[in-house]
Coordinates of C-alpha atoms and ligand atoms in Angstrom, one line a residue:
M1 CA -1.2 -23.1 -6.1
F2 CA -4.6 -24.7 -6.8
I3 CA -7.5 -22.9 -5.1
K4 CA -10.7 -25.0 -4.9
P5 CA -14.2 -23.6 -4.9
V6 CA -15.8 -23.2 -1.5
S7 CA -19.5 -22.7 -0.7
S8 CA -19.1 -20.1 2.0
L9 CA -16.8 -18.5 4.5
K10 CA -17.7 -18.0 8.1
G11 CA -16.0 -16.7 11.3
E12 CA -13.7 -14.0 12.5
L13 CA -10.2 -12.9 11.7
R14 CA -7.7 -10.3 12.6
I15 CA -5.8 -9.2 9.5
P16 CA -2.1 -8.2 9.7
G17 CA -0.9 -4.7 10.2
D18 CA -1.1 -1.9 7.6
K19 CA 1.8 -2.0 5.2
S20 CA 2.0 1.8 4.7
I21 CA 1.9 2.5 8.4
S22 CA 4.4 -0.2 9.2
H23 CA 7.0 1.2 6.7
R24 CA 6.6 4.7 8.1
S25 CA 7.0 3.6 11.7
V26 CA 10.4 2.2 11.0
M27 CA 11.5 5.2 8.9
F28 CA 10.4 7.9 11.3
G29 CA 11.6 5.9 14.3
A30 CA 15.1 5.7 12.7
I31 CA 15.4 9.4 12.3
A32 CA 13.7 10.3 15.6
E33 CA 15.6 10.6 18.9
G34 CA 15.0 7.8 21.4
I35 CA 13.2 4.6 21.2
T36 CA 10.2 3.8 19.0
E37 CA 8.2 0.7 19.8
V38 CA 5.8 -0.7 17.2
T39 CA 3.2 -3.4 17.9
H40 CA 1.2 -5.3 15.2
F41 CA 4.0 -4.4 12.7
L42 CA 3.4 -6.1 9.3
Q43 CA 6.0 -8.9 9.0
G44 CA 5.7 -8.8 5.2
A45 CA 8.7 -8.9 2.8
D46 CA 8.2 -5.2 1.8
C47 CA 8.4 -3.9 5.4
L48 CA 11.3 -6.2 6.2
S49 CA 13.1 -4.5 3.2
T50 CA 12.6 -1.2 5.0
I51 CA 14.1 -2.6 8.2
S52 CA 17.1 -4.0 6.4
C53 CA 17.8 -0.7 4.6
F54 CA 17.8 1.2 8.0
R55 CA 20.0 -1.4 9.6
K56 CA 22.5 -0.8 6.8
L57 CA 22.2 2.9 7.6
G58 CA 23.4 2.2 11.1
I59 CA 20.1 1.9 13.0
E60 CA 19.7 -0.9 15.5
I61 CA 16.3 -2.5 15.1
E62 CA 15.0 -5.4 17.2
N63 CA 12.3 -7.5 15.6
T64 CA 10.5 -9.9 17.9
P65 CA 7.0 -11.4 17.4
Q66 CA 5.6 -9.1 20.1
K67 CA 7.1 -5.8 18.9
I68 CA 9.6 -4.0 16.8
T69 CA 12.0 -1.7 18.7
I70 CA 13.9 1.0 16.8
Y71 CA 16.8 2.8 18.5
G72 CA 16.5 6.1 16.7
K73 CA 19.6 8.3 16.2
G74 CA 17.9 11.5 15.3
L75 CA 17.6 13.4 12.0
H76 CA 21.4 13.5 11.6
G77 CA 22.3 10.1 13.0
L78 CA 22.3 7.8 10.0
S79 CA 25.6 6.6 8.7
A80 CA 26.9 5.8 5.2
P81 CA 25.7 2.3 4.2
D82 CA 28.3 -0.3 3.5
G83 CA 26.9 -1.6 0.2
I84 CA 23.8 -1.1 -1.9
L85 CA 20.5 -0.5 -0.2
D86 CA 18.0 -3.1 -1.4
A87 CA 14.3 -2.2 -1.4
G88 CA 13.2 -5.5 -2.8
N89 CA 9.7 -5.3 -4.3
S90 CA 8.8 -2.2 -2.4
G91 CA 7.9 1.1 -4.1
T92 CA 7.2 2.7 -0.7
T93 CA 10.6 1.9 0.6
T94 CA 12.3 3.1 -2.6
R95 CA 10.5 6.4 -2.9
L96 CA 10.2 7.4 0.8
I97 CA 13.8 6.5 1.7
S98 CA 15.0 8.6 -1.3
G99 CA 13.6 11.7 0.4
I100 CA 15.5 10.9 3.6
L101 CA 18.7 10.0 1.7
A102 CA 18.6 13.3 -0.2
G103 CA 19.2 15.1 3.1
Q104 CA 22.2 13.0 4.2
P105 CA 25.9 14.1 4.1
F106 CA 26.9 10.8 2.4
T107 CA 26.3 9.0 -0.9
S108 CA 24.0 6.0 -1.1
T109 CA 22.9 3.6 -3.9
L110 CA 19.4 2.2 -3.8
T111 CA 17.9 -0.5 -5.9
G112 CA 15.3 -3.3 -5.8
D113 CA 14.0 -6.4 -7.7
A114 CA 13.2 -6.6 -11.4
S115 CA 9.8 -5.0 -10.9
I116 CA 11.2 -2.1 -8.9
Q117 CA 13.8 -1.5 -11.6
K118 CA 11.0 -0.9 -14.1
R119 CA 8.8 1.4 -12.0
P120 CA 8.9 5.2 -12.7
M121 CA 11.2 7.2 -10.4
K122 CA 11.2 10.4 -12.4
R123 CA 8.2 11.4 -10.3
I124 CA 10.6 11.8 -7.3
I125 CA 13.8 12.6 -9.1
A126 CA 12.4 15.7 -10.8
P127 CA 11.0 17.4 -7.6
L128 CA 13.9 16.3 -5.5
R129 CA 16.2 18.0 -8.0
E130 CA 14.1 21.1 -7.9
M131 CA 14.8 21.1 -4.1
G132 CA 18.6 20.9 -5.0
A133 CA 19.1 17.2 -4.4
D134 CA 21.8 15.3 -6.1
I135 CA 20.0 12.2 -7.4
T136 CA 20.6 10.2 -10.6
S137 CA 19.1 7.1 -12.1
L138 CA 22.1 4.8 -12.8
S139 CA 20.1 2.9 -15.4
G140 CA 19.7 6.2 -17.3
N141 CA 15.9 5.5 -17.8
D142 CA 14.6 7.3 -14.7
C143 CA 14.3 3.9 -12.8
A144 CA 16.3 2.3 -10.0
P145 CA 19.2 1.9 -9.2
L146 CA 19.3 5.4 -7.8
K147 CA 22.5 7.2 -6.6
I148 CA 21.8 9.9 -4.0
S149 CA 24.6 12.2 -2.8
S150 CA 24.9 15.1 -0.4
A151 CA 23.5 18.5 -1.4
P152 CA 21.8 21.3 0.4
L153 CA 18.0 21.1 0.1
H154 CA 15.8 24.1 -0.4
G155 CA 12.0 24.7 0.1
I156 CA 9.6 24.3 -2.8
H157 CA 5.9 24.3 -3.5
Y158 CA 5.4 21.3 -5.7
Q159 CA 2.4 20.8 -7.9
S160 CA 2.4 17.0 -8.3
P161 CA 0.9 15.7 -11.6
V162 CA -0.1 12.4 -9.8
A163 CA -2.0 11.7 -6.6
S164 CA 0.7 9.7 -5.0
A165 CA 1.4 9.3 -1.3
Q166 CA 4.8 8.0 -2.1
V167 CA 5.7 11.2 -4.0
K168 CA 4.2 13.4 -1.3
S169 CA 5.9 11.6 1.5
C170 CA 9.3 11.6 -0.3
L171 CA 9.1 15.4 -0.5
L172 CA 7.9 15.9 3.0
L173 CA 10.7 13.8 4.3
A174 CA 13.3 15.7 2.3
G175 CA 11.6 18.8 3.7
L176 CA 12.8 17.7 7.2
Y177 CA 16.3 18.6 5.9
A178 CA 15.4 21.7 3.8
D179 CA 16.1 25.3 4.7
A180 CA 12.5 26.5 4.1
P181 CA 9.0 24.9 4.0
V182 CA 8.1 22.3 1.5
S183 CA 4.6 21.9 0.3
V184 CA 3.0 19.5 -2.1
T185 CA -0.3 19.9 -3.8
E186 CA -1.8 16.8 -5.5
P187 CA -4.7 16.5 -8.0
A188 CA -6.6 14.5 -5.4
L189 CA -5.9 13.6 -1.8
S190 CA -3.7 10.5 -1.4
R191 CA -3.3 8.5 1.8
N192 CA -2.2 10.9 4.6
H193 CA -0.4 8.5 7.0
T194 CA 2.8 10.4 6.7
E195 CA 1.2 13.7 7.7
L196 CA -0.6 12.1 10.7
M197 CA 2.4 10.1 11.9
L198 CA 5.1 12.7 11.3
A199 CA 3.1 15.2 13.3
S200 CA 2.9 12.7 16.2
F201 CA 6.7 12.4 16.0
G202 CA 6.9 16.2 16.5
A203 CA 7.2 17.6 13.0
N204 CA 5.3 20.7 12.1
V205 CA 3.1 19.4 9.3
T206 CA -0.1 20.9 8.2
S207 CA -2.7 19.9 5.6
E208 CA -5.3 21.9 3.8
Q209 CA -7.4 20.1 1.2
T210 CA -5.0 18.6 -1.2
T211 CA -1.9 20.5 0.0
A212 CA 0.5 19.2 2.7
T213 CA 3.2 21.4 4.1
I214 CA 6.2 20.7 6.4
Q215 CA 8.2 23.4 8.1
P216 CA 12.0 22.8 8.8
T217 CA 12.0 20.6 11.8
P218 CA 14.9 20.5 14.4
R219 CA 14.1 17.1 15.8
L220 CA 11.6 14.1 15.9
Y221 CA 10.9 12.1 19.1
G222 CA 10.4 8.4 19.3
Q223 CA 6.9 7.1 19.8
R224 CA 4.8 4.1 20.6
I225 CA 2.7 2.9 17.6
D226 CA 0.1 0.2 17.4
V227 CA -0.4 -0.5 13.7
P228 CA -4.0 -0.9 12.6
G229 CA -5.0 -3.8 10.4
D230 CA -4.5 -3.2 6.7
I231 CA -7.7 -2.4 4.8
S232 CA -5.9 -3.4 1.6
S233 CA -5.5 -6.9 3.1
A234 CA -9.1 -6.9 4.5
A235 CA -10.3 -6.2 1.0
Y236 CA -9.9 -9.8 -0.1
F237 CA -12.0 -11.1 2.7
L238 CA -14.5 -8.3 2.3
A239 CA -14.9 -9.4 -1.4
A240 CA -15.1 -13.1 -0.5
G241 CA -17.7 -12.6 2.2
L242 CA -19.9 -10.6 -0.2
L243 CA -19.5 -13.0 -3.1
L244 CA -19.9 -16.4 -1.5
P245 CA -23.6 -17.3 -0.7
G246 CA -24.3 -17.8 3.0
S247 CA -21.1 -16.1 4.2
E248 CA -20.7 -14.0 7.3
L249 CA -17.3 -12.6 8.4
L250 CA -16.2 -10.4 11.2
I251 CA -12.9 -8.7 10.1
R252 CA -11.4 -7.2 13.3
N253 CA -9.3 -4.1 13.7
V254 CA -9.4 -2.6 10.1
G255 CA -7.9 0.8 9.5
I256 CA -10.6 3.0 7.9
N257 CA -8.7 6.3 7.4
P258 CA -11.0 8.2 4.9
T259 CA -8.0 8.4 2.5
R260 CA -8.1 4.6 2.3
D261 CA -11.7 3.5 2.8
G262 CA -12.9 3.7 -0.8
I263 CA -13.5 0.0 -1.0
I264 CA -16.1 0.2 1.7
R265 CA -17.9 3.0 -0.1
V266 CA -17.8 1.0 -3.3
A267 CA -19.0 -2.2 -1.7
K268 CA -22.0 -0.3 -0.3
A269 CA -22.7 1.4 -3.6
M270 CA -22.7 -2.2 -5.1
Q271 CA -25.4 -3.0 -2.5
G272 CA -23.0 -5.0 -0.4
N273 CA -24.0 -5.7 3.2
V274 CA -21.0 -4.2 5.1
T275 CA -21.3 -2.8 8.6
E276 CA -18.7 -0.8 10.5
L277 CA -18.7 -1.8 14.2
N278 CA -16.8 -0.4 17.2
A279 CA -15.3 2.6 15.5
R280 CA -12.3 3.9 17.5
I281 CA -9.0 5.6 17.1
V282 CA -5.7 3.6 17.3
S283 CA -2.4 5.5 17.2
G284 CA -4.1 8.5 15.5
E285 CA -5.8 6.4 12.8
P286 CA -9.5 5.5 12.6
V287 CA -10.2 1.8 13.0
C288 CA -13.3 -0.5 13.2
D289 CA -14.4 -4.1 12.9
L290 CA -16.1 -4.9 9.6
L291 CA -19.1 -7.2 9.5
V292 CA -19.6 -8.6 6.0
R293 CA -22.5 -10.7 4.9
S294 CA -23.0 -12.3 1.4
S295 CA -24.9 -10.0 -0.9
E296 CA -26.2 -9.8 -4.5
L297 CA -23.9 -7.2 -5.9
H298 CA -24.7 -4.6 -8.6
G299 CA -22.3 -2.8 -11.0
T300 CA -21.1 0.7 -10.3
E301 CA -18.9 3.6 -11.6
I302 CA -15.6 4.4 -9.9
G303 CA -13.4 7.4 -10.8
G304 CA -12.2 10.8 -9.9
S305 CA -11.0 11.6 -6.4
L306 CA -12.2 8.2 -5.1
I307 CA -9.5 6.4 -7.0
P308 CA -6.5 7.2 -4.6
A309 CA -8.7 5.9 -1.7
L310 CA -9.0 2.5 -3.3
I311 CA -6.1 2.2 -5.8
D312 CA -4.6 -1.0 -4.2
E313 CA -8.1 -2.6 -3.9
I314 CA -9.0 -2.4 -7.6
P315 CA -7.9 -6.1 -8.2
A316 CA -10.4 -7.2 -5.5
I317 CA -13.1 -4.7 -6.7
A318 CA -12.7 -6.0 -10.3
V319 CA -13.4 -9.5 -9.1
M320 CA -16.5 -8.3 -7.2
A321 CA -17.6 -6.5 -10.4
A322 CA -17.1 -9.7 -12.5
Y323 CA -19.6 -11.5 -10.3
A324 CA -22.0 -8.5 -9.9
N325 CA -25.1 -7.9 -12.0
G326 CA -24.6 -5.1 -14.6
T327 CA -21.7 -3.0 -15.7
T328 CA -18.9 -1.6 -13.7
V329 CA -16.8 1.2 -15.1
I330 CA -13.4 2.0 -13.5
K331 CA -11.8 5.2 -14.9
D332 CA -9.1 7.8 -13.9
A333 CA -7.0 4.9 -12.7
A334 CA -4.0 5.0 -15.2
E335 CA -1.7 4.6 -12.1
L336 CA -2.7 0.9 -12.2
K337 CA -0.2 0.5 -15.0
V338 CA 2.8 1.4 -12.8
K339 CA 2.1 -0.8 -9.8
E340 CA 3.9 -4.1 -8.9
S341 CA 2.6 -5.3 -12.3
N342 CA 0.6 -3.4 -15.0
R343 CA -2.6 -4.1 -13.2
I344 CA -4.9 -3.0 -16.1
D345 CA -3.3 -5.8 -18.1
T346 CA -3.0 -8.4 -15.3
I347 CA -6.6 -7.9 -14.1
V348 CA -8.1 -7.9 -17.7
T349 CA -6.1 -10.9 -19.0
N350 CA -6.7 -13.1 -16.0
L351 CA -10.4 -12.2 -15.6
R352 CA -10.9 -12.8 -19.3
A353 CA -9.2 -16.2 -19.0
M354 CA -11.8 -17.1 -16.4
G355 CA -14.6 -16.2 -18.8
A356 CA -15.4 -12.6 -17.7
D357 CA -16.6 -10.0 -20.1
I358 CA -14.0 -7.3 -19.5
T359 CA -12.3 -4.6 -21.6
A360 CA -9.2 -2.6 -20.8
T361 CA -9.4 1.2 -21.3
E362 CA -6.6 3.8 -21.3
D363 CA -7.3 4.6 -17.6
G364 CA -9.2 1.6 -16.2
M365 CA -11.6 -1.1 -17.4
V366 CA -15.2 -1.9 -18.2
I367 CA -16.7 -5.1 -16.7
N368 CA -20.0 -6.5 -17.8
G369 CA -20.6 -8.7 -14.7
G370 CA -22.8 -11.7 -14.0
R371 CA -21.2 -14.3 -16.3
P372 CA -20.3 -17.5 -14.5
L373 CA -16.5 -17.8 -14.2
H374 CA -14.5 -21.0 -14.7
H375 CA -11.1 -22.5 -14.1
A376 CA -8.0 -20.9 -15.6
V377 CA -4.3 -20.8 -14.9
I378 CA -3.7 -17.3 -13.4
D379 CA -0.3 -15.6 -13.9
S380 CA 0.2 -13.4 -10.8
H381 CA 3.2 -11.8 -12.5
M382 CA 4.7 -12.0 -9.0
D383 CA 2.2 -9.3 -7.9
H384 CA 0.9 -10.0 -4.4
R385 CA -2.5 -8.3 -5.0
I386 CA -3.2 -10.1 -8.2
A387 CA -2.4 -13.4 -6.5
M388 CA -4.8 -12.7 -3.6
A389 CA -7.6 -11.2 -5.7
F390 CA -7.7 -14.1 -8.1
S391 CA -7.6 -16.6 -5.2
I392 CA -10.9 -15.0 -4.2
A393 CA -12.2 -15.2 -7.7
A394 CA -11.3 -18.9 -7.7
L395 CA -13.5 -19.6 -4.6
R396 CA -16.7 -19.0 -6.7
A397 CA -15.4 -20.2 -10.1
E398 CA -16.4 -23.6 -11.6
G399 CA -13.3 -25.8 -11.0
G400 CA -11.4 -23.1 -9.0
A401 CA -8.2 -21.7 -10.4
D402 CA -4.4 -22.4 -10.4
I403 CA -2.4 -19.3 -9.2
R404 CA 1.1 -19.1 -10.5
D405 CA 3.6 -17.5 -8.1
A406 CA 1.1 -17.5 -5.3
K407 CA 4.1 -17.1 -3.0
A408 CA 4.0 -13.3 -3.9
V409 CA 1.4 -12.9 -1.1
S410 CA 4.4 -12.8 1.3
I411 CA 5.0 -9.2 0.2
S412 CA 2.0 -7.9 2.2
Y413 CA 0.2 -10.9 3.7
P414 CA 2.4 -14.0 4.5
A415 CA -0.4 -15.9 6.2
F416 CA -3.1 -15.2 3.6
Y417 CA -3.7 -18.8 2.6
Q418 CA -3.8 -20.0 6.2
D419 CA -6.3 -17.3 7.1
L420 CA -8.4 -18.1 4.1
S421 CA -8.6 -21.8 5.0
S422 CA -9.4 -21.1 8.6
L423 CA -12.7 -19.4 7.4
E424 CA -13.9 -22.2 5.2
A425 CA -17.3 -23.2 6.5
Ligands
S3P1 C1 1.6 3.7 -0.8 C2 1.1 4.6 -1.7 C3 0.4 4.1 -2.9 C4 0.0 2.6 -2.8 C5 1.2 1.8 -2.3 C6 1.5 2.3 -0.9 C7 2.3 4.3 0.4 O1 1.3 4.3 -4.0 O2 -0.4 2.2 -4.1 O3 0.8 0.5 -2.2 O4 2.5 3.6 1.4 O5 2.5 5.5 0.4 P1 1.4 5.7 -4.8 O6 1.9 6.7 -3.9 O7 2.3 5.4 -6.0 O8 0.0 6.0 -5.3

């Protein structure tokens, strides 16, 4: 898709629902008793993969434009799937559902697309086995397809080597079926949507600093959930509003959970004009409207415990850094290599093709910003976040850019290009 340069963006938009929260609403609703109703559910391909997996596990789910209704069958109500469960492109589906499947009295096989079949699953296989789970990688290389069979689960205290909400959530969900508490300590706090939402469904979950603990839980109860807008999707418009001269955008209803809001902190550190308005709580999650005005950005340093709070926004942040004055250093972000694409490679190669001064490092990148960028053919590697971040880079580049496999945006933001054109001043 060709993206032409634009002079500025103006107006208001409501971005789609949060991907992480949408996945969890279906999963927890399926294993709760009674009905769970979800509004502003993200109708992206990843979340639809979660719905299709739970339908295969015997759960009735109605999906209408107004709301999703999940007819939960309780912790022990899932039935053996007829056929292989397909998680598509979704790491969240694959890793979280594995925790639930480990506690079931039947065997399931779970796989996904070419990208999923390359992503590391040892990070869940090893601790699930420590709990007693019967889980094997059918490919023999610790990737999907995964075969998960019935086995009694025990409590553990797991010291996770990575700050990963997918690993933490997988183990907490398996903990629902264990005979003793399960606790997970991470090197830095990852997004805590599972802890917040599972507690609202009636689980006994507690958090202390970087440790989350779940007690054996007899039952969960269906809930009503209004999904906040996804800050990871807002990130592209935040970047565009800051980068394009004369822009002013009001991005409504953005989730600003402190485990997710790193991009706002970084935008402010880069001297971006970002204001949080109308702060409020929606379904237990902090939300606001973000007012963004074009700004002269400056380089910054990003690392340490801030990384998990902005890991999915690094493609957008790298684009901001390429247009900023001075140097931006991103470190402690080796996890970028195991996302939907190797995002250190895909960011560095594509920004360099547009004329940026950028160098890959072992755990991040160094960007000497301020060079004018120009047209290039961008290979998204079917990674939705690369497609969207480089569409934003194109808006200010001489000659725009051509984005290969721009359709990947359907993973998390099907209406991305419509929303973008609605804001062109
Ligand atoms: C997610 C956790 C993060 C994030 C992913 C969604 C989740 O992955 O990158 O897009 O919903 O739990 P990791 O847990 O691998 O860091």
